[in-house]
Structure formats: structure tokens, C-alpha cells
XYZ file of C-alpha atoms in Angstrom:
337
model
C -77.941 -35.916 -44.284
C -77.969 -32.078 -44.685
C -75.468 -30.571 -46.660
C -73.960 -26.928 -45.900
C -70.866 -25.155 -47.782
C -68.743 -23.225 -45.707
C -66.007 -20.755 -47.619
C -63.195 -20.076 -45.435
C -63.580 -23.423 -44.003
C -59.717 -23.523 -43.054
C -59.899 -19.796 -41.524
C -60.566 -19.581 -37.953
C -64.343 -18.938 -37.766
C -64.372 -21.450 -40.597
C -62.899 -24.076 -38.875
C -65.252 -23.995 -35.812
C -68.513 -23.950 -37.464
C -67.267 -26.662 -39.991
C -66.416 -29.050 -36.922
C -69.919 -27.693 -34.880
C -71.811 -28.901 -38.074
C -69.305 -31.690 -38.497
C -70.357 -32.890 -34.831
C -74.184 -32.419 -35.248
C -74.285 -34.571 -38.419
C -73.921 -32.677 -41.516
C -71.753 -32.836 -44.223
C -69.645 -30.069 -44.985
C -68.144 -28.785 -48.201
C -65.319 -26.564 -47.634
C -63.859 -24.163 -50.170
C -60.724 -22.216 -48.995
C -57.742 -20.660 -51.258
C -55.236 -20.938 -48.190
C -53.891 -18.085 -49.178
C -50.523 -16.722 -47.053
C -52.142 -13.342 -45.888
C -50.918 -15.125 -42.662
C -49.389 -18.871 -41.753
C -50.867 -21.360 -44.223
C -49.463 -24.062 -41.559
C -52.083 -22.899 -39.031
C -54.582 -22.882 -42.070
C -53.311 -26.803 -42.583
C -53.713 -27.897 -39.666
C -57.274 -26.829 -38.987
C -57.768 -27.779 -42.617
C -56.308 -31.605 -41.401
C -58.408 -31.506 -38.373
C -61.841 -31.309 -40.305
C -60.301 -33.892 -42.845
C -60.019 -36.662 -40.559
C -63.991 -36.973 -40.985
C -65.174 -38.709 -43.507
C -68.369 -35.942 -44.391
C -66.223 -33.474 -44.917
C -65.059 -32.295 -48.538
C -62.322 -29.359 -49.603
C -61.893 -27.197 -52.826
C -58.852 -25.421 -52.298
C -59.672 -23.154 -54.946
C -60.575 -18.718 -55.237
C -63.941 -18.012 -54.925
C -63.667 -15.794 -57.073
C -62.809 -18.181 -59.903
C -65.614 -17.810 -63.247
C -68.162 -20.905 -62.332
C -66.029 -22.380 -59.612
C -69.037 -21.740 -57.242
C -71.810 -22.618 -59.476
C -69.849 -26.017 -60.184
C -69.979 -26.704 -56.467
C -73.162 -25.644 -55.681
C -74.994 -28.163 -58.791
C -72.855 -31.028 -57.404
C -73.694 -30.735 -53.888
C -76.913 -28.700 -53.631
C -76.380 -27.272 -50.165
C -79.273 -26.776 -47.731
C -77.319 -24.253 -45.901
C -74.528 -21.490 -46.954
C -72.467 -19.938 -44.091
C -70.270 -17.225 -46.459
C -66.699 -16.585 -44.314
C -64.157 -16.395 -47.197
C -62.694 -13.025 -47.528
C -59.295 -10.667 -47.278
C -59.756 -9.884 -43.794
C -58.057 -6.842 -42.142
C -58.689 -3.160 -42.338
C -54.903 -2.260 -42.307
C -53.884 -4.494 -45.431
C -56.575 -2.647 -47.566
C -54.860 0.265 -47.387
C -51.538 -1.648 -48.985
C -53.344 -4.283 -51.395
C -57.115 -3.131 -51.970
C -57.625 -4.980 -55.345
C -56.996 -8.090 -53.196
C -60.731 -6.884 -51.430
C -62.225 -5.845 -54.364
C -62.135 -9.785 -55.979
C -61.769 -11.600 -53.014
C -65.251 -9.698 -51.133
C -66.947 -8.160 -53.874
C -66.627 -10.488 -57.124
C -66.307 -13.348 -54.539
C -69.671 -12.892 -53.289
C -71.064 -12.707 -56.535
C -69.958 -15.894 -57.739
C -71.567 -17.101 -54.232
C -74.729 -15.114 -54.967
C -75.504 -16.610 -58.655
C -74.713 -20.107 -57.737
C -77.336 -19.800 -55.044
C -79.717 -18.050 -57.214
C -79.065 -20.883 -59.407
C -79.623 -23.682 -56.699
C -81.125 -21.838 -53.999
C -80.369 -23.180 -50.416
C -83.023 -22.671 -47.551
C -80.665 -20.110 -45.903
C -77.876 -18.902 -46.704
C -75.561 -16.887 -43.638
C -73.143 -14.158 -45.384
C -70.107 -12.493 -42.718
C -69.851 -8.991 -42.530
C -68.073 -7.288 -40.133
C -68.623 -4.601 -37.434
C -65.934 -2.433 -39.017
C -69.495 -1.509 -41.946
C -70.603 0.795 -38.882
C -67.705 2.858 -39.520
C -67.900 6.665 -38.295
C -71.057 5.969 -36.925
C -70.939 7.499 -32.626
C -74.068 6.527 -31.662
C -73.486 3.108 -29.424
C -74.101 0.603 -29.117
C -73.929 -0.013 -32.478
C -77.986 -1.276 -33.907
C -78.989 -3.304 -36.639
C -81.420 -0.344 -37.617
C -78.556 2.143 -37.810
C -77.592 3.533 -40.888
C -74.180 2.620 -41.651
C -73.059 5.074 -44.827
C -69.522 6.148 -43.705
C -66.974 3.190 -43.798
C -63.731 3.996 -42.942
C -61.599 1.409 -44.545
C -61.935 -0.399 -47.934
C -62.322 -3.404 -46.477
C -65.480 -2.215 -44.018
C -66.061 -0.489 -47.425
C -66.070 -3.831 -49.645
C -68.398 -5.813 -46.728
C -70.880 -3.430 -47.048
C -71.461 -3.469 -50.682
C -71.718 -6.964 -50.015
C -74.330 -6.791 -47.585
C -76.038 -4.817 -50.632
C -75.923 -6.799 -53.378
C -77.181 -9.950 -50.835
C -80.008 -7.728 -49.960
C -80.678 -7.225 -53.801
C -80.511 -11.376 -54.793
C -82.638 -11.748 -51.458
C -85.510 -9.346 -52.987
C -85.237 -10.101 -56.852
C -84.552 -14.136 -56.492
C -86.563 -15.506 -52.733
C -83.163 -16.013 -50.952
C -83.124 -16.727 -47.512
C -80.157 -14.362 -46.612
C -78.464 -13.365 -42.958
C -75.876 -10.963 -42.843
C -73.768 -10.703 -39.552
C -71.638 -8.231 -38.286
C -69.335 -9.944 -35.724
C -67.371 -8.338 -33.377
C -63.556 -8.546 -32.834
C -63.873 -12.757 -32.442
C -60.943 -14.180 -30.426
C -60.386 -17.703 -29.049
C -58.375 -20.868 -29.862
C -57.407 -21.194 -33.404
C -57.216 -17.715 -34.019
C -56.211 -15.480 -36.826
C -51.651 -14.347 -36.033
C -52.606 -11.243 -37.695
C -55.176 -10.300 -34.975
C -54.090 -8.338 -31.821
C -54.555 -11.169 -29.025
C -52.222 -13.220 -30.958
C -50.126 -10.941 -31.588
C -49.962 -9.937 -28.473
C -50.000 -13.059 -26.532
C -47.292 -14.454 -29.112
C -45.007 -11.345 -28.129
C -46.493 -10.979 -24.331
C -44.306 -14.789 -23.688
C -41.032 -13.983 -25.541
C -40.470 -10.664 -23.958
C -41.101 -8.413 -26.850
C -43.036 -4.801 -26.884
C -46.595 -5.266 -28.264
C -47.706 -1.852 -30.467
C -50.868 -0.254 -29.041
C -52.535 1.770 -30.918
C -54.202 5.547 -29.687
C -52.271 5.143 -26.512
C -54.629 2.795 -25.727
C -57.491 4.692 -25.407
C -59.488 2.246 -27.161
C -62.639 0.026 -26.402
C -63.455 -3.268 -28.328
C -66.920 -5.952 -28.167
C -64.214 -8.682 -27.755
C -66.483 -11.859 -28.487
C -65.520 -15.349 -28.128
C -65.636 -17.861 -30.982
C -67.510 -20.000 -29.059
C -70.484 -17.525 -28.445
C -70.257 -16.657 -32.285
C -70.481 -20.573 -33.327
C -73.349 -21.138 -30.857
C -75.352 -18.429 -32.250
C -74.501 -19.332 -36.068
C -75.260 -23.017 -35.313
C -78.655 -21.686 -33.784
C -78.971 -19.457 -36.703
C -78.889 -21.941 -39.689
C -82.255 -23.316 -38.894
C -83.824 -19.651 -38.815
C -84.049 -18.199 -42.290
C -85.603 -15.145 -42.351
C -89.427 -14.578 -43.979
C -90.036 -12.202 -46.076
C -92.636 -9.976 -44.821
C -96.306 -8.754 -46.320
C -95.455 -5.646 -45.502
C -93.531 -3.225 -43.792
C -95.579 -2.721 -40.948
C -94.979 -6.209 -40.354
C -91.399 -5.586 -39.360
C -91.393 -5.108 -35.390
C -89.132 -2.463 -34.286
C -85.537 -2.751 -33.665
C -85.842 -5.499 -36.460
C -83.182 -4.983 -39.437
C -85.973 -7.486 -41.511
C -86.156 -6.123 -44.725
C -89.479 -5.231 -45.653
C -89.047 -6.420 -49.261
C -87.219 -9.381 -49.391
C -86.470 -12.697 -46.854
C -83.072 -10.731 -45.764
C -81.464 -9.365 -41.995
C -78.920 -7.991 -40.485
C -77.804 -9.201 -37.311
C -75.333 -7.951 -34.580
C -73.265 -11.115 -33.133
C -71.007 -9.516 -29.801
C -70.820 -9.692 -26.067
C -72.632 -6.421 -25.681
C -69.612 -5.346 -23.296
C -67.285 -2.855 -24.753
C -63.780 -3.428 -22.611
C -61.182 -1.168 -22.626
C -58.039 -2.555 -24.536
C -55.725 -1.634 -21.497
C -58.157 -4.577 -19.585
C -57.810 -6.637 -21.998
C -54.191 -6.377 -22.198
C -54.036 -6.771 -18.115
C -55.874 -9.893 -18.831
C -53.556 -11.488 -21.145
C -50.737 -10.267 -18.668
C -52.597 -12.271 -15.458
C -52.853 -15.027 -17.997
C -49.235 -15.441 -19.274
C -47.755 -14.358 -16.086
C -45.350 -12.138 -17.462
C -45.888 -7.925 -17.684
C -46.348 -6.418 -21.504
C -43.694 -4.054 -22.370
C -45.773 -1.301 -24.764
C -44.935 0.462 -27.221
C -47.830 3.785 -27.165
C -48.420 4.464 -30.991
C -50.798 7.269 -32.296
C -54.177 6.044 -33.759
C -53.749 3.851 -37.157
C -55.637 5.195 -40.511
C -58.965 3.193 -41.141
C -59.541 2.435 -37.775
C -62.329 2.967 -34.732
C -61.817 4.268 -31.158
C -64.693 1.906 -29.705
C -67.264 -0.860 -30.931
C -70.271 -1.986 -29.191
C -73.110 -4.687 -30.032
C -76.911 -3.854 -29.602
C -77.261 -7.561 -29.166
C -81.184 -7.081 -28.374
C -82.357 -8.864 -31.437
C -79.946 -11.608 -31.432
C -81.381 -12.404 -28.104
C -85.185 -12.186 -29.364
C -84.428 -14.453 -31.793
C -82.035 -17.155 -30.766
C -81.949 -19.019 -26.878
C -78.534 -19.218 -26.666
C -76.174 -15.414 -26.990
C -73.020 -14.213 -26.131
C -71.933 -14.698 -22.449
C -68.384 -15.447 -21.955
C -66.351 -12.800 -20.037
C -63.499 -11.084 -21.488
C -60.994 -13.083 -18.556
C -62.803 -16.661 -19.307
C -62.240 -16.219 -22.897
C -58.618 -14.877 -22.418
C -57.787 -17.628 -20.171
C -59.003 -20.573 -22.460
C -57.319 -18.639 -25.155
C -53.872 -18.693 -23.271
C -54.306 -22.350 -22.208
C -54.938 -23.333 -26.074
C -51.801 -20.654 -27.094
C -49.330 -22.647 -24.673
C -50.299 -25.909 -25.553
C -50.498 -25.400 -29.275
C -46.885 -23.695 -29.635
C -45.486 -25.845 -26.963
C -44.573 -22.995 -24.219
């Protein structure tokens, strides 16, 4: 039986992947601090959920911890790493950024030397699409460069995707980064805007948008990102002989076994649609609130999915309304409404 550790394993894109790998046989070692950045019940509960089988194992423990990774990593010797623990959220990092700076940074470290210690055959690190930053040029590519973050955290995921690319050159390890794009779906983070706005959507309340709402996001749903990761695992990346072995439009480095890869729907939406689609959903009208545009954030994000599809069979397909509607069915049922 294969072995993979998942950090974040009680956050939402945590939770799925744990119970995809969970379902096709592996066992799963879960490290997650459960920290109350938002509801540790929701955090519990998916926690629970993955608990009830029997190849599944929890540290609730920081990653950041001295040796706390490099403890786990001798005991279990995972064949595969998928990397999700982190302080999420650009906003926050304006308000607490020493919370990114140990969480991503010195988090990913300790992640980095245990593998380099007991190297795994591939190892999947999150970043986020927020590292493309400034950049205008959409949709966003691998190939881009991607030098002007405009929020600590986008700023804190990049240096990540950094020092992975240095352990990938100096030490052999099979490393993918990916930049996901706003994920939504059952399970989902309260501190994200379909929850938040589907929360205050049903009980009548005004729901803040942001730049008059003259904004565009890749909304993908969790279960195109989990089919993609699953697909993933089993394709480390090779380090090449040479740089004119890298195909174009391929993020490959040319030095070490490491990528970059986009993971969206390749469908910017506008966030007034997507809005309208939670209304037809909940079958009640938003009330709005029209704010100005929020420091640290982007007007629009878009995937150039093109090398996701050349290298997996399976990409992102679900509309913006299916995902929105299987989103509201879970919402009701889960809060009883």
C-alpha cells in the first residue's frame, strides 16, 4: 500500500484529495494545526470524516515545528507529498503577515528537508494564482514571468515555489508546483466569497462586492482540481538533458525534475454572473453592497490550461452554474436550510 502525506488534510482541498486517495487505496498521513483562521468545527468534521477509515493517520501539529516534519517523514516514508498547509487569504496578510512568513515560508522548509532527507517519488507543492500578481497579459501561462506579487501572501507562495525549484535542482526531487484558481465546491473555505455569499444570500443580508463588481475570476471546481491532482501524483516530472529538451509552453525546468502547472477552468466569468448564479440557486435576490477595489487584490484571473491538458486526460470542465448548483445543494443540506 502506497503511502502519501497530505498537510492541510482537514482544509478543504485537503479533505478531498485525502478521501480521493483514501478511496483508491492509499494510506494517508494527515498533518493539520486546525488553526481558527476560520471555523475549526467545519475543520472537525472533515477531519472526522477521513477518520472513520482505518488508513488514515492525523498530526495535529504546525508544520512549522523544528523536526516535526522530518519525524513524520522517517516514520512513514511517503511515496507521494501533496503540500496544502498554509495561511490562506490575501486580505489577512495585510493584518497578520508573520502568520505567512512561518506558516508558507519556514513551513515549506521543514517540508523540503524532510523530503530531501527521505525523498518521495513526487512530491505536489500548492501555490496559488494570486503569484501572477500585476501581470495583464491573459490568460495567465506557466511560462510567464511572475515578478510583481501584490500581496504578501501571493508574495510568500512564490518564494516557495523558489526554494522547491532550488531542493528540486540541488537534491533530484520530483517537485510540481500548482497555481489553482479561485477553487469552490462543497466543503469549502467560510472565509471565501461563495460562502460568504451564499451564507448571507439565504438570511437576507447585503453581501460586499468588491470594484463595483467589475471583476472576473477562473472559478474552478474542487472536483476538477482533485481529478487533475489525483492524475497528477503518478506523473513526476523528469529532469531534462537539456534545455532544448523542454517543448514550448512547458514551465519544465531545464535544470532540475521541477514544473509549474496552471490548474483552472480556462473561463474567466464575470463576478456579477456568478453572483446571478448563486441568486437562481438560492432563490432569493442578493442585496449588494458596491465597495471600491480592496488593497492586494486583482481585477481578473485566467488559466492557460494548455499544458495541463497535454499532460493529464482528464481537465477542468464543470460550468460555473453546475458547480454553483451542487455547491448550493451541499450548503442547504449541510447547515440544515
Amino acid at each position: 500500500m502506497k503511502t502519501a502525506i497530505v498537510t492541510g488534510a482537514a482544509g478543504f482541498i485537503g479533505y478531498h484529495i485525502s478521501q480521493r486517495l483514501l478511496d483508491e487505496g492509499w494510506r494517508v498521513v494527515g498533518v493539520d494545526l486546525l488553526s481558527d483562521y476560520y471555523d475549526v468545527s467545519l475543520k472537525k468534521k472533515r477531519q472526522a470524516m477521513l477518520a472513520t477509515s482505518p488508513n488514515f493517520k492525523v498530526y495535529n501539529e504546525k508544520i512549522e515545528t523544528p523536526g516535526l516534519m522530518m519525524s513524520i517523514f522517517e516514520d512513514h516514508k511517503p511515496d507521494a507529498v501533496i503540500h496544502l498547509a498554509a495561511q490562506a487569504g490575501v486580505r489577512y496578510s495585510i493584518e497578520n503577515p508573520r502568520s505567512y512568513l512561518e506558516a508558507n515560508i519556514i513551513g515549506t522548509f521543514e517540508i523540503l528537508e524532510a523530503a530531501r532527507a527521505f525523498p518521495p517519488a513526487h512530491m505536489l507543492l500548492a501555490s496559488t494564482s494570486s503569484a501572477y500578481g500585476a501581470n495583464t497579459k491573459m490568460p495567465y501561462a506557466e511560462t510567464d514571468k511572475a515578478d510583481h506579487q501584490v500581496s504578501f501572501y501571493a508574495a510568500t507562495k512564490k518564494s516557495t515555489e523558489n526554494m522547491a525549484h532550488s531542493y528540486a535542482h540541488l537534491f533530484g526531487l520530483p517537485i510540481t508546483m500548482f497555481r489553482f484558481f479561485t477553487v469552490y465546491g462543497p466543503w469549502g473555505r467560510p472565509d471565501m466569497a461563495p460562502m460568504k455569499f451564499a451564507k448571507r444570500i439565504l438570511a437576507g443580508d447585503p453581501i460586499d462586492v468588491y470594484n463595483q463588481g467589475q471583476m472576473k475570476r477562473d472559478f474552478t471546481y474542487i472536483d476538477d482540481l482533485i481529478d487533475a491532482l489525483s492524475e497528477l501524483i503518478a506523473q513526476a516530472p523528469v529532469k531534462p538533458s537539456g534545455e532544448a529538451e523542454v517543448k514550448k509552453g512547458d514551465s519544465l525546468s531545464p535544470v532540475a525534475p521541477f514544473r509549474v502547472l496552471n490548474i483552472g477552468n480556462a473561463s474567466p466569468e464575470p463576478l456579477m454572473d456568478f453572483i446571478a448564479a448563486l441568486e437562481d440557486a438560492a432563490g432569493v435576490k442578493a442585496n449588494m453592497n458596491m465597495m471600491d477595489m480592496q488593497a492586494g487584490d486583482v481585477v481578473a484571473t485566467w488559466a492557460n490550461t494548455d499544458l495541463l491538458k497535454s499532460l493529464l486526460e482528464v481537465t477542468p470542465s464543470t460550468t460555473m452554474r453546475q458547480g454553483v448548483n451542487k455547491f448550493m445543494v451541499w450548503y442547504r443540506e449541510y447547515y440544515s436550510l
